[in-house]
Coordinates of N, CA and C in Angstrom, one line a residue:
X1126 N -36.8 0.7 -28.7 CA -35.6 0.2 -28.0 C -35.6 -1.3 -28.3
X1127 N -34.7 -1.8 -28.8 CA -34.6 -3.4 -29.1 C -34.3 -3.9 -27.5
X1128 N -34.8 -5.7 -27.4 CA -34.4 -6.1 -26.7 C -33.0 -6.2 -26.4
X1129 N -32.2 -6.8 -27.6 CA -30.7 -6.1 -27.0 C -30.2 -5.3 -25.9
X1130 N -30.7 -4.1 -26.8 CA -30.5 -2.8 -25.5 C -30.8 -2.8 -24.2
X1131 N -32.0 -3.3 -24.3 CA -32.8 -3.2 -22.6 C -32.6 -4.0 -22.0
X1132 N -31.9 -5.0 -22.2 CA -30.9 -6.1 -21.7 C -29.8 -5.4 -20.9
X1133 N -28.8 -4.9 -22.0 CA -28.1 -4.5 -21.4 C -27.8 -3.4 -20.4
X1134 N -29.1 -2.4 -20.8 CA -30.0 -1.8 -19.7 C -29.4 -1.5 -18.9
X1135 N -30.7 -3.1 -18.4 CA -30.7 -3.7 -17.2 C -29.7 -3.9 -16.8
X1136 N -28.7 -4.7 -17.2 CA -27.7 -4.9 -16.8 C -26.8 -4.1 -15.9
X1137 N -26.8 -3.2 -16.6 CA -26.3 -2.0 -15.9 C -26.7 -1.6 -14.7
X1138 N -28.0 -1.6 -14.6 CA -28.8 -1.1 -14.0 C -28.6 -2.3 -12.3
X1139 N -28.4 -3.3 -12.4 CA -28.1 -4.4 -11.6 C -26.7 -4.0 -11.2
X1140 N -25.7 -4.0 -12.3 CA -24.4 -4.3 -11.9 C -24.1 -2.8 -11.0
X1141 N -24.9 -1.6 -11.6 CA -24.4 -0.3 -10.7 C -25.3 -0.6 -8.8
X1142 N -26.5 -1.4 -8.8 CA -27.1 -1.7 -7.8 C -26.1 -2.8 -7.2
X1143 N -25.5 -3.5 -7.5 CA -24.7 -4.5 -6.8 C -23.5 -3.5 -6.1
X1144 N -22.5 -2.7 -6.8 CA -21.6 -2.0 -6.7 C -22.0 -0.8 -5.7
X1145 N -22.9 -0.5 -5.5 CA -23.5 0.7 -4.4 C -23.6 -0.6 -3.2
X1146 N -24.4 -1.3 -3.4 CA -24.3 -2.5 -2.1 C -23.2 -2.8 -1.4
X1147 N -21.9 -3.3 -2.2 CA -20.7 -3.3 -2.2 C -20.2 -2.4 -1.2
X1148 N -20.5 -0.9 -1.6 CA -19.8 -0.1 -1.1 C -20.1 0.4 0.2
X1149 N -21.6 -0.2 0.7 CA -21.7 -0.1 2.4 C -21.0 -0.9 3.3
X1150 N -20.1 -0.8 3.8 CA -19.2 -1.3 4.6 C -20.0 -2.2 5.8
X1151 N -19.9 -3.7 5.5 CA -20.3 -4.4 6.6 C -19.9 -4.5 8.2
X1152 N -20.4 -4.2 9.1 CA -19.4 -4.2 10.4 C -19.4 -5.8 10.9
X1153 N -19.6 -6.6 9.9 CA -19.2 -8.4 10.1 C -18.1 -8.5 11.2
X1154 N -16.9 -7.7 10.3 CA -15.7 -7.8 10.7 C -15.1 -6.8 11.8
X1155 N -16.0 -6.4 12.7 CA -15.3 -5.2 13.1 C -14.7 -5.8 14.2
X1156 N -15.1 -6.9 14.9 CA -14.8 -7.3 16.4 C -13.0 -7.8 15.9
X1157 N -12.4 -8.4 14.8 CA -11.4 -8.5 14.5 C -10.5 -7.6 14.1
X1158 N -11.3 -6.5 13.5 CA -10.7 -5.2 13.5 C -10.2 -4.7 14.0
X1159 N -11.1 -4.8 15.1 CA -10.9 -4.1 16.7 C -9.4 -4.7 17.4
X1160 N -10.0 -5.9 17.4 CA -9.0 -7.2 17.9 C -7.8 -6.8 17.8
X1161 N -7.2 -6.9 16.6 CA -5.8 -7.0 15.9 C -5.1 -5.4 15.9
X1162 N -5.9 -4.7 15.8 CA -5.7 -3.3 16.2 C -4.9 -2.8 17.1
X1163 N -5.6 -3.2 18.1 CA -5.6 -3.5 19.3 C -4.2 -3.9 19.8
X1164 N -4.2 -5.2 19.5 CA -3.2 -6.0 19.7 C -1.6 -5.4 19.1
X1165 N -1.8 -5.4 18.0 CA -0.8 -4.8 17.4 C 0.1 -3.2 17.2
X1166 N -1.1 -2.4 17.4 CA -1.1 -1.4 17.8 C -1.4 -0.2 18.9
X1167 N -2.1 -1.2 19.6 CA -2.4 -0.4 21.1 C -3.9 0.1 20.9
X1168 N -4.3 0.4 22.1 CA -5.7 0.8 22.2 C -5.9 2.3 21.5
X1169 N -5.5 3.1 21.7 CA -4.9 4.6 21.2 C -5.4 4.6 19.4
X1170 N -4.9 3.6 19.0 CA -4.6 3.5 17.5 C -6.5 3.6 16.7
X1171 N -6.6 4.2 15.8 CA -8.0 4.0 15.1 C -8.1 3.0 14.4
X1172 N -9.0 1.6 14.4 CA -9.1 0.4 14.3 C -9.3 0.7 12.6
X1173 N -10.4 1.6 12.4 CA -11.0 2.1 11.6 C -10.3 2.3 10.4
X1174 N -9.1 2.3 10.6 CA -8.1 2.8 9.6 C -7.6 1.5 9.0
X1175 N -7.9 0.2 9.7 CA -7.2 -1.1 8.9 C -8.9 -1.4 8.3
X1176 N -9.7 -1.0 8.8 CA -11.2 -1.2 8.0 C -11.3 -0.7 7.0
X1177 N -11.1 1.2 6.8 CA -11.1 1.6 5.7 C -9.9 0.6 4.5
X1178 N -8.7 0.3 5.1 CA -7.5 -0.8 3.9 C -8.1 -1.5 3.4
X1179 N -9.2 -2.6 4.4 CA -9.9 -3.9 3.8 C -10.8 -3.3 2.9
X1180 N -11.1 -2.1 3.3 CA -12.3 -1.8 1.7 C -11.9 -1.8 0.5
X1181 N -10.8 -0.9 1.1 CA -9.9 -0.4 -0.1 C -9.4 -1.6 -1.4
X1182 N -8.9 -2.8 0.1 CA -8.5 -3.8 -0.7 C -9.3 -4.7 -1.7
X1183 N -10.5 -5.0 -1.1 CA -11.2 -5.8 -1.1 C -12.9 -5.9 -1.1
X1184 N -13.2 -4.7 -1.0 CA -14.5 -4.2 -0.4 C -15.4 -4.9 0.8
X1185 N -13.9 -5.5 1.7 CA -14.1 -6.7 2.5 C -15.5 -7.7 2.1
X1186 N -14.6 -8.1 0.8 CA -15.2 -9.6 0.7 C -14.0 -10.8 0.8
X1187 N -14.5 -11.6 1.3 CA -13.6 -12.8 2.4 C -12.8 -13.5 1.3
X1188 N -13.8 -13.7 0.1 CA -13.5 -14.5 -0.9 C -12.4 -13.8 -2.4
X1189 N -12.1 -12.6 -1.9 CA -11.8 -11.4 -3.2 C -10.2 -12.6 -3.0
X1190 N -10.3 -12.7 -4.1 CA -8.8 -12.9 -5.3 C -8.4 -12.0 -6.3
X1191 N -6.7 -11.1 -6.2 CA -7.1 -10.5 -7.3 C -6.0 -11.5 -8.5
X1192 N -5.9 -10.8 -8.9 CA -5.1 -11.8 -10.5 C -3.9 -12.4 -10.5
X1193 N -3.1 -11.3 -9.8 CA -1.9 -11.9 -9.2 C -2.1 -12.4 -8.3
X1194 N -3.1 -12.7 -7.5 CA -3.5 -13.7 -6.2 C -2.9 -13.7 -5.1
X1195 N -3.3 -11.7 -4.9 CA -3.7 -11.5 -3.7 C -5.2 -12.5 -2.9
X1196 N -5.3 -12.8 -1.9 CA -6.6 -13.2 -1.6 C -6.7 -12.6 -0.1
X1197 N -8.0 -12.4 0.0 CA -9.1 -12.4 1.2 C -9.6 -10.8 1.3
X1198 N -9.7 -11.0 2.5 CA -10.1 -9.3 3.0 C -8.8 -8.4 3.0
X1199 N -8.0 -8.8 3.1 CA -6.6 -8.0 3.0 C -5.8 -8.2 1.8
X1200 N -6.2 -8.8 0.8 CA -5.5 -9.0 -0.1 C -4.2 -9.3 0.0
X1201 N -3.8 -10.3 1.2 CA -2.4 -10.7 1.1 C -1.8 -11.8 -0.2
X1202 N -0.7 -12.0 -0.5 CA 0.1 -12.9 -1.2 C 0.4 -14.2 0.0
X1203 N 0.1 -14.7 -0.5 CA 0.1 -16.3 0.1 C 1.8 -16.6 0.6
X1204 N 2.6 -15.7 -0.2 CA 4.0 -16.1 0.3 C 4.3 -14.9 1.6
X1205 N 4.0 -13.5 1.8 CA 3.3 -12.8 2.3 C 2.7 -13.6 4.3
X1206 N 2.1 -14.1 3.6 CA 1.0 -15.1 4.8 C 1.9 -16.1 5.1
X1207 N 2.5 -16.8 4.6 CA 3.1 -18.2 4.9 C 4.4 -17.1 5.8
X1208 N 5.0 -16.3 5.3 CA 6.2 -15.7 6.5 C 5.0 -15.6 8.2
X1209 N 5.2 -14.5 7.4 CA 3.2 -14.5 8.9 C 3.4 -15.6 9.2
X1210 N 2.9 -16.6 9.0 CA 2.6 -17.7 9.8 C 3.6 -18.5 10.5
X1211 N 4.8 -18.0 10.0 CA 5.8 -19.0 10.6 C 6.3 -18.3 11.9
X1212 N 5.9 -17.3 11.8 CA 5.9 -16.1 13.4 C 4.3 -16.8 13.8
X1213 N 3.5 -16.8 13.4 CA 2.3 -17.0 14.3 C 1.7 -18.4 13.4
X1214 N 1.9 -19.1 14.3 CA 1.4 -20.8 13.2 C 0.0 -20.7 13.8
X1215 N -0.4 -19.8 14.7 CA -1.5 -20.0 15.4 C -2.8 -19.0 13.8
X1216 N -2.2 -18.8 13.3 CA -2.9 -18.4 11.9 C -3.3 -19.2 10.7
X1217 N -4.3 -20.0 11.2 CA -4.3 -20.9 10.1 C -4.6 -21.1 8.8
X1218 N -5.3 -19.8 8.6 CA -5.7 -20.1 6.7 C -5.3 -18.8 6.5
X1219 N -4.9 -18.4 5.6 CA -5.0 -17.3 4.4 C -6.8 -16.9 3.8
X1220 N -7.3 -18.1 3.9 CA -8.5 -17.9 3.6 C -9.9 -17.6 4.7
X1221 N -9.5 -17.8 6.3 CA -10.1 -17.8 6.7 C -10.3 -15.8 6.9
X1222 N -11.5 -15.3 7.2 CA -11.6 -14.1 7.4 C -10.1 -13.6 8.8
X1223 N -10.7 -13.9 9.9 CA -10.2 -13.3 10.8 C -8.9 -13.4 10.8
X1224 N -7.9 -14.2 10.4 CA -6.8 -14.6 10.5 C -6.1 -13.7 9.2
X1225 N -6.7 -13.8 8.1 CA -6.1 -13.0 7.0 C -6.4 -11.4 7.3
X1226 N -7.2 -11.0 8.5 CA -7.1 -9.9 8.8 C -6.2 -9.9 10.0
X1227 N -6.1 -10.5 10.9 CA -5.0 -10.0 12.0 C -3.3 -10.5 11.6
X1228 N -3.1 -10.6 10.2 CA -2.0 -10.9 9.2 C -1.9 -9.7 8.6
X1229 N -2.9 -8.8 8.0 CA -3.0 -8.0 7.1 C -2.2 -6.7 8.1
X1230 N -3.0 -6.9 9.4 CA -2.3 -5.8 10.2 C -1.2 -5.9 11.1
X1231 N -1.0 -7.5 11.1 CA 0.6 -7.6 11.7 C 1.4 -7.5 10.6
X1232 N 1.2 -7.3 9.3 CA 1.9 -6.8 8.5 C 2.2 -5.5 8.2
X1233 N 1.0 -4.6 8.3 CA 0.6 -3.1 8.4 C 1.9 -2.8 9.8
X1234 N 1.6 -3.6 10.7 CA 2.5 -3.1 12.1 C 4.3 -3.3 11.8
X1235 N 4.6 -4.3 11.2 CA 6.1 -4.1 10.6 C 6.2 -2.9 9.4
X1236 N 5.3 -2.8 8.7 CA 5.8 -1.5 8.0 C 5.7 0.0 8.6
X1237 N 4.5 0.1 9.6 CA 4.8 1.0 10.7 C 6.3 1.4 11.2
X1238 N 6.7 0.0 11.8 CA 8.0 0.1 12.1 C 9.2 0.6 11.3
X1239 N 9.0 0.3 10.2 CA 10.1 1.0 8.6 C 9.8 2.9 8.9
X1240 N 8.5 3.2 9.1 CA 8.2 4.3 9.0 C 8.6 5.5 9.9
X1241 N 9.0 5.3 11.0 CA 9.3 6.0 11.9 C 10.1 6.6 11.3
X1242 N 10.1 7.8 12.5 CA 10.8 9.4 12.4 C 9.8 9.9 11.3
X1243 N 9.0 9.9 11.0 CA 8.2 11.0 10.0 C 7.6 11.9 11.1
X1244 N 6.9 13.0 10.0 CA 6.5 14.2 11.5 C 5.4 13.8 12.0
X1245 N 4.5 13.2 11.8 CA 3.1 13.0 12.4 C 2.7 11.3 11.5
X1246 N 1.9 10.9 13.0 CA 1.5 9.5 12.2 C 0.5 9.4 10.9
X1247 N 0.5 10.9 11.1 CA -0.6 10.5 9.6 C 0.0 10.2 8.3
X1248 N 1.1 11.1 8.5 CA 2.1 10.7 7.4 C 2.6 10.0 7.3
X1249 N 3.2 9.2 8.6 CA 3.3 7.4 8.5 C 2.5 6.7 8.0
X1250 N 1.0 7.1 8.6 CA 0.3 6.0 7.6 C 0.2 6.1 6.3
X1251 N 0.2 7.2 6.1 CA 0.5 7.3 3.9 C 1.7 6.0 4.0
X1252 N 2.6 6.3 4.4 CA 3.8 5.7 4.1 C 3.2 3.8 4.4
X1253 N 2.8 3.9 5.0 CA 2.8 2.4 5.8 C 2.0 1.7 4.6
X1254 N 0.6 2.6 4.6 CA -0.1 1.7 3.6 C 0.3 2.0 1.7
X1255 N 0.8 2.8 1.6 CA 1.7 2.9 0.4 C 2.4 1.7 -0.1
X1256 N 3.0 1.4 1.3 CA 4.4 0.2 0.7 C 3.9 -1.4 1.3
X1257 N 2.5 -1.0 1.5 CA 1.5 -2.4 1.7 C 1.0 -2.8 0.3
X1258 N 0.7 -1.5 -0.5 CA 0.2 -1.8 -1.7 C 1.7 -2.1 -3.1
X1259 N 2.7 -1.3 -2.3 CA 3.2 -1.2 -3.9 C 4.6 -2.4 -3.4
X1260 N 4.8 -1.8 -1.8 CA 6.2 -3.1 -1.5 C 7.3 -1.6 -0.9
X1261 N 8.2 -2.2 -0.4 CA 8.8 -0.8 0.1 C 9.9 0.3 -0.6
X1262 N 10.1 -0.8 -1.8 CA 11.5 0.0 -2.9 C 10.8 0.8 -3.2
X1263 N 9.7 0.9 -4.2 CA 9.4 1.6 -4.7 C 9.0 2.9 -4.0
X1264 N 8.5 3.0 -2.9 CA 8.3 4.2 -1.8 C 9.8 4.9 -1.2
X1265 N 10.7 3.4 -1.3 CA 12.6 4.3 -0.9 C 13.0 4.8 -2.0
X1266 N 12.9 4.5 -3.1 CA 13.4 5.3 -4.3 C 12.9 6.4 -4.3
X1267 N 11.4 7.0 -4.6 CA 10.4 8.0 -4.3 C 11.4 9.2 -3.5
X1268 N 11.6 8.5 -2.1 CA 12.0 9.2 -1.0 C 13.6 9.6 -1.3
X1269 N 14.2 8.8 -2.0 CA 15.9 9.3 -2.4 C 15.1 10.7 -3.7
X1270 N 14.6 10.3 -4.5 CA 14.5 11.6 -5.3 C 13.8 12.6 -4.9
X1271 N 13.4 12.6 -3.5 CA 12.5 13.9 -3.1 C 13.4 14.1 -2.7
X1272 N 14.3 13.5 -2.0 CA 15.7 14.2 -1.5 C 16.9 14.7 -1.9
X1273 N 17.0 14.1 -3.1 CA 17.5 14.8 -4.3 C 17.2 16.2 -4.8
X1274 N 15.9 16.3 -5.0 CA 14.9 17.2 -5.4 C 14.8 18.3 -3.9
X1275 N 15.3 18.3 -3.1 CA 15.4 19.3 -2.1 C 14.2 19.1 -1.4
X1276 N 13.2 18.1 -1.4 CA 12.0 17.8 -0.7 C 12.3 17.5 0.3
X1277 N 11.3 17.2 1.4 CA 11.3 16.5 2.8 C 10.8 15.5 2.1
X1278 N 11.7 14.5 2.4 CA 11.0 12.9 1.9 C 10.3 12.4 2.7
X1279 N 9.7 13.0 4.2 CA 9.4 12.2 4.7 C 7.7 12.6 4.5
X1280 N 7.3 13.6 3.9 CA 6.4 14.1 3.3 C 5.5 13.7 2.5
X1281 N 4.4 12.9 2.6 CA 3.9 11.8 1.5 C 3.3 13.1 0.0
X1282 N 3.1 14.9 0.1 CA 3.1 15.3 -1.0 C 4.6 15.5 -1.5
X1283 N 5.6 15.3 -0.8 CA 6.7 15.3 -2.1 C 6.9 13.8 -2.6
X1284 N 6.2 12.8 -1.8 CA 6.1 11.2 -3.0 C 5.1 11.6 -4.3
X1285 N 4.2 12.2 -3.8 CA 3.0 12.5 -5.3 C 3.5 13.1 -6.0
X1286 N 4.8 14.4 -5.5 CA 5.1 14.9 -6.7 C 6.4 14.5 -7.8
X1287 N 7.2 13.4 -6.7 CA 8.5 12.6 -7.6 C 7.8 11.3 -8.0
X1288 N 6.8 11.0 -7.7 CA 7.0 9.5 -8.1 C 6.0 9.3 -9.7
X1289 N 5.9 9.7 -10.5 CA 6.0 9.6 -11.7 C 7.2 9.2 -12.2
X1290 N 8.6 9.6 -11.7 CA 9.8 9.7 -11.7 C 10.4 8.2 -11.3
X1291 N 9.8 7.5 -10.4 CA 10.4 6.7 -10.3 C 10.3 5.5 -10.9
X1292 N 11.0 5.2 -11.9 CA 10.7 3.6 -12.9 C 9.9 2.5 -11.7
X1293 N 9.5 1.7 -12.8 CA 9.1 0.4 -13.0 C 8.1 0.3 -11.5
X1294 N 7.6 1.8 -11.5 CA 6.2 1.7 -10.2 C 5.0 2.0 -10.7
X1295 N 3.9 1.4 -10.6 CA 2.6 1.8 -11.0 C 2.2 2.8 -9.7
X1296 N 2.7 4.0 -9.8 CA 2.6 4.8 -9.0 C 0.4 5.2 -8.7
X1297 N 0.6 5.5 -9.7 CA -1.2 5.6 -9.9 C -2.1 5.3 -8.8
X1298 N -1.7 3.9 -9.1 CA -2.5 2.9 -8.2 C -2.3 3.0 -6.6
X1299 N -1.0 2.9 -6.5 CA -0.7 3.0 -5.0 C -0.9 4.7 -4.9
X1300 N -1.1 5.7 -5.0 CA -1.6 6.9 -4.9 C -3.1 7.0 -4.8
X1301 N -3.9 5.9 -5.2 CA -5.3 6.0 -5.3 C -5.2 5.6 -4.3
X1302 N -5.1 4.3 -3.8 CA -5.1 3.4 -3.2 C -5.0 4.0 -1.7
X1303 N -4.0 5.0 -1.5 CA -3.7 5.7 0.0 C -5.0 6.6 -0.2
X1304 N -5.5 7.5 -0.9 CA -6.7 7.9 -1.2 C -8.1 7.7 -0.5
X1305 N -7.8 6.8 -1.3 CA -8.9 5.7 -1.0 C -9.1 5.2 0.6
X1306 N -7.8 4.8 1.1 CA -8.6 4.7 2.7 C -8.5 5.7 3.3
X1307 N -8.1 6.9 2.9 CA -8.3 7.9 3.5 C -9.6 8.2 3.6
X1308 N -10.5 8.5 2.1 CA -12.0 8.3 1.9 C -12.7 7.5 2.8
X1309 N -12.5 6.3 2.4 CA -12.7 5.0 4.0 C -13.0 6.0 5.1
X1310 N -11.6 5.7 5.8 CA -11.8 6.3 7.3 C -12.7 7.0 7.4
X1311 N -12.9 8.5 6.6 CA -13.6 9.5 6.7 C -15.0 9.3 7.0
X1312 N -15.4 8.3 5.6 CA -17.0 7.5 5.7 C -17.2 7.1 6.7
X1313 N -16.5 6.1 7.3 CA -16.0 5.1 8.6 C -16.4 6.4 9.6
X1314 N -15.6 7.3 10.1 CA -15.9 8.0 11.4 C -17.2 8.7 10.9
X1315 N -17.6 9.7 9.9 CA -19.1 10.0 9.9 C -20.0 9.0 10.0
X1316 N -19.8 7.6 9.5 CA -21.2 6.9 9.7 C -21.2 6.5 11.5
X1317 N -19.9 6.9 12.4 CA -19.8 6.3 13.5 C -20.9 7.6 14.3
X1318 N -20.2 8.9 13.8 CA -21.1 9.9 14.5 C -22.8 9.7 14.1
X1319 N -23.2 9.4 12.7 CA -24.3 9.4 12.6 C -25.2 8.6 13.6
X1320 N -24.3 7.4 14.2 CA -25.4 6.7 14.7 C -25.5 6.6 15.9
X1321 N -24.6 7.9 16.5 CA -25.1 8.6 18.0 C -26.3 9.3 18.4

Protein backbone atom coordinates (compact mmCIF):
# COMPACT_ATOMS: atom_id res chain seq x y z
CA UNK A 1 0.00 0.00 0.00
CA UNK A 2 1.68 3.34 -0.90
CA UNK A 3 1.70 6.11 1.46
CA UNK A 4 -0.70 7.97 -0.77
CA UNK A 5 -3.32 5.49 -0.05
CA UNK A 6 -3.04 5.16 3.65
CA UNK A 7 -3.38 8.67 3.83
CA UNK A 8 -6.22 8.83 2.32
CA UNK A 9 -7.23 5.84 4.36
CA UNK A 10 -7.09 7.49 7.10
CA UNK A 11 -8.74 10.15 6.06
CA UNK A 12 -11.57 8.50 5.58
CA UNK A 13 -11.32 6.76 8.34
CA UNK A 14 -11.40 10.22 10.51
CA UNK A 15 -13.85 12.07 8.28
CA UNK A 16 -16.51 8.91 8.64
CA UNK A 17 -15.47 9.09 12.77
CA UNK A 18 -16.22 12.86 12.80
CA UNK A 19 -19.67 12.41 10.80
CA UNK A 20 -20.96 9.51 13.36
CA UNK A 21 -19.97 12.09 16.15
CA UNK A 22 -21.97 14.61 14.34
CA UNK A 23 -24.80 12.52 14.24
CA UNK A 24 -25.35 12.19 18.15
CA UNK A 25 -27.62 14.78 18.86
CA UNK A 26 -26.29 17.14 21.64
CA UNK A 27 -29.05 18.05 24.29
CA UNK A 28 -26.87 21.60 24.69
CA UNK A 29 -29.88 23.01 23.14
CA UNK A 30 -32.70 21.40 24.62
CA UNK A 31 -33.79 23.97 27.40
CA UNK A 32 -34.44 26.40 24.28
CA UNK A 33 -36.07 23.82 22.46
CA UNK A 34 -38.19 23.30 25.08
CA UNK A 35 -38.49 27.03 25.62
CA UNK A 36 -39.70 28.25 22.27
CA UNK A 37 -41.84 25.20 21.79
CA UNK A 38 -43.43 25.90 24.38
CA UNK A 39 -44.00 29.35 23.89
CA UNK A 40 -45.04 29.21 20.45
CA UNK A 41 -46.82 26.22 20.41
CA UNK A 42 -48.12 25.22 23.69
CA UNK A 43 -47.11 22.65 26.18
CA UNK A 44 -49.04 19.71 24.28
CA UNK A 45 -46.75 20.18 21.22
CA UNK A 46 -43.41 17.65 20.93
CA UNK A 47 -40.40 20.05 21.39
CA UNK A 48 -38.57 17.16 19.89
CA UNK A 49 -39.88 17.76 16.57
CA UNK A 50 -38.08 21.39 16.14
CA UNK A 51 -34.84 19.36 17.55
CA UNK A 52 -35.18 16.68 15.12
CA UNK A 53 -35.41 20.17 12.08
CA UNK A 54 -32.17 21.59 13.73
CA UNK A 55 -30.51 18.32 12.91
CA UNK A 56 -31.91 18.09 9.91
CA UNK A 57 -30.80 21.57 9.30
CA UNK A 58 -27.72 21.80 10.65
CA UNK A 59 -26.66 18.85 12.72
CA UNK A 60 -27.19 21.61 15.40
CA UNK A 61 -24.06 23.23 14.86
CA UNK A 62 -24.33 27.03 15.97
CA UNK A 63 -21.82 28.00 13.46
CA UNK A 64 -23.33 25.89 10.11
CA UNK A 65 -23.55 28.29 7.07
CA UNK A 66 -24.83 26.86 4.06
CA UNK A 67 -23.86 28.45 0.53
CA UNK A 68 -26.71 30.40 0.03
CA UNK A 69 -26.30 31.57 3.59
CA UNK A 70 -28.50 30.01 5.46
CA UNK A 71 -26.82 30.34 8.97
CA UNK A 72 -27.00 28.83 12.52
CA UNK A 73 -28.89 25.91 14.10
CA UNK A 74 -31.90 26.66 12.03
CA UNK A 75 -30.55 27.61 9.04
CA UNK A 76 -32.32 30.78 8.68
CA UNK A 77 -31.77 33.55 5.82
CA UNK A 78 -30.71 36.65 7.38
CA UNK A 79 -33.62 38.49 5.51
CA UNK A 80 -35.80 35.61 7.06
CA UNK A 81 -34.39 36.80 10.68
CA UNK A 82 -34.28 40.50 10.13
CA UNK A 83 -38.52 40.26 9.52
CA UNK A 84 -38.40 38.08 12.84
CA UNK A 85 -36.79 40.62 14.45
CA UNK A 86 -38.74 43.44 13.61
CA UNK A 87 -41.70 41.51 15.44
CA UNK A 88 -39.30 40.54 18.26
CA UNK A 89 -36.21 43.12 18.43
CA UNK A 90 -35.71 41.33 21.66
CA UNK A 91 -33.86 38.70 19.19
CA UNK A 92 -30.58 39.86 18.81
CA UNK A 93 -28.29 37.89 16.54
CA UNK A 94 -28.97 35.51 13.91
CA UNK A 95 -25.85 34.08 15.13
CA UNK A 96 -26.48 33.66 18.56
CA UNK A 97 -27.71 29.95 19.29
CA UNK A 98 -30.83 30.52 21.26
CA UNK A 99 -32.37 33.29 19.42
CA UNK A 100 -31.76 31.75 15.95
CA UNK A 101 -33.66 28.94 17.43
CA UNK A 102 -36.69 30.53 19.03
CA UNK A 103 -36.77 32.43 15.30
CA UNK A 104 -36.52 29.16 13.58
CA UNK A 105 -39.72 28.13 15.42
CA UNK A 106 -41.64 31.35 15.44
CA UNK A 107 -41.25 30.85 11.98
CA UNK A 108 -42.09 27.01 11.96
CA UNK A 109 -45.38 28.58 14.02
CA UNK A 110 -46.53 31.09 11.07
CA UNK A 111 -46.27 28.27 8.63
CA UNK A 112 -48.31 26.04 11.01
CA UNK A 113 -50.75 28.67 10.64
CA UNK A 114 -50.75 28.45 6.48
CA UNK A 115 -51.41 24.79 7.25
CA UNK A 116 -54.54 24.31 8.85
CA UNK A 117 -57.56 22.37 7.90
CA UNK A 118 -55.37 19.23 7.03
CA UNK A 119 -56.56 15.92 8.67
CA UNK A 120 -54.15 15.33 11.39
CA UNK A 121 -51.19 17.42 12.61
CA UNK A 122 -48.85 15.11 11.41
CA UNK A 123 -49.66 15.99 8.10
CA UNK A 124 -49.41 19.54 8.92
CA UNK A 125 -46.21 19.06 10.01
CA UNK A 126 -45.03 17.46 6.59
CA UNK A 127 -46.54 20.55 5.34
CA UNK A 128 -45.05 23.06 7.73
CA UNK A 129 -41.59 21.82 7.53
CA UNK A 130 -41.74 21.28 3.69
CA UNK A 131 -42.36 24.96 3.01
CA UNK A 132 -39.59 25.88 5.79
CA UNK A 133 -37.23 24.08 3.51
CA UNK A 134 -38.45 24.81 0.05
CA UNK A 135 -40.70 28.30 0.75
CA UNK A 136 -44.53 28.00 0.31
CA UNK A 137 -45.18 28.21 -3.68
CA UNK A 138 -43.69 25.50 -4.36
CA UNK A 139 -45.75 23.15 -1.81
CA UNK A 140 -49.23 25.41 -3.27
CA UNK A 141 -48.48 24.51 -6.69
CA UNK A 142 -47.83 20.63 -5.64
CA UNK A 143 -51.23 20.95 -3.89
CA UNK A 144 -53.23 22.69 -7.10
CA UNK A 145 -51.92 19.55 -9.11
CA UNK A 146 -52.87 16.95 -6.62
CA UNK A 147 -56.03 18.58 -7.01
CA UNK A 148 -56.12 18.54 -10.37
CA UNK A 149 -55.03 15.03 -10.33
CA UNK A 150 -58.06 14.00 -8.20
CA UNK A 151 -55.83 13.74 -4.96
CA UNK A 152 -56.46 15.02 -1.50
CA UNK A 153 -53.93 17.81 -1.45
CA UNK A 154 -53.94 18.03 1.81
CA UNK A 155 -52.22 14.61 1.90
CA UNK A 156 -48.35 15.00 2.05
CA UNK A 157 -48.29 11.33 -0.14
CA UNK A 158 -50.16 12.92 -2.92
CA UNK A 159 -47.23 16.01 -2.73
CA UNK A 160 -44.57 12.96 -3.24
CA UNK A 161 -46.48 11.75 -5.90
CA UNK A 162 -47.14 15.30 -8.12
CA UNK A 163 -44.28 17.00 -7.17
CA UNK A 164 -41.73 15.83 -9.72
CA UNK A 165 -44.40 17.72 -11.74
CA UNK A 166 -44.01 20.84 -10.39
CA UNK A 167 -41.30 23.17 -12.22
CA UNK A 168 -38.49 25.00 -10.95
CA UNK A 169 -38.64 22.92 -7.32
CA UNK A 170 -35.80 20.85 -6.03
CA UNK A 171 -38.39 18.59 -4.94
CA UNK A 172 -35.79 15.89 -3.77
CA UNK A 173 -34.38 17.70 -1.26
CA UNK A 174 -37.35 19.13 0.47
CA UNK A 175 -38.81 15.36 0.38
CA UNK A 176 -35.54 14.19 2.13
CA UNK A 177 -35.46 16.75 4.21
CA UNK A 178 -39.29 16.06 5.76
CA UNK A 179 -37.76 12.53 5.98
CA UNK A 180 -35.22 13.28 7.73
CA UNK A 181 -36.84 14.79 10.77
CA UNK A 182 -39.17 12.39 10.79
CA UNK A 183 -35.99 9.94 11.29
CA UNK A 184 -34.88 12.63 13.94
CA UNK A 185 -37.96 12.56 16.04
CA UNK A 186 -38.00 8.89 15.94
CA UNK A 187 -34.18 8.61 17.21
CA UNK A 188 -35.10 11.62 19.51
CA UNK A 189 -38.15 9.65 21.32
CA UNK A 190 -36.20 6.11 21.42
CA UNK A 191 -33.07 7.65 22.87
CA UNK A 192 -35.72 9.49 25.47
CA UNK A 193 -37.23 5.96 26.39
CA UNK A 194 -33.76 4.35 26.51
CA UNK A 195 -32.76 6.48 29.27
CA UNK A 196 -35.66 5.54 31.59
Amino acid sequence: MTTRALVAGLALLVAADLGAQRRVPTEEYDDAFRKYSKRYFGVAFDWRHFKAQGMAESQLVPTAKSYVGARGIMQLMPSTFQIIQTAKPEFLSIDDPEWNIAAGIMHDRYLWTVWKGHHSDEERRRFMFASYNAGEGPILRAQGLARASQMDHRQWTSIRSVAPKVGRWRYKETLGYVDRIQDNHRKLCSMAVGRR
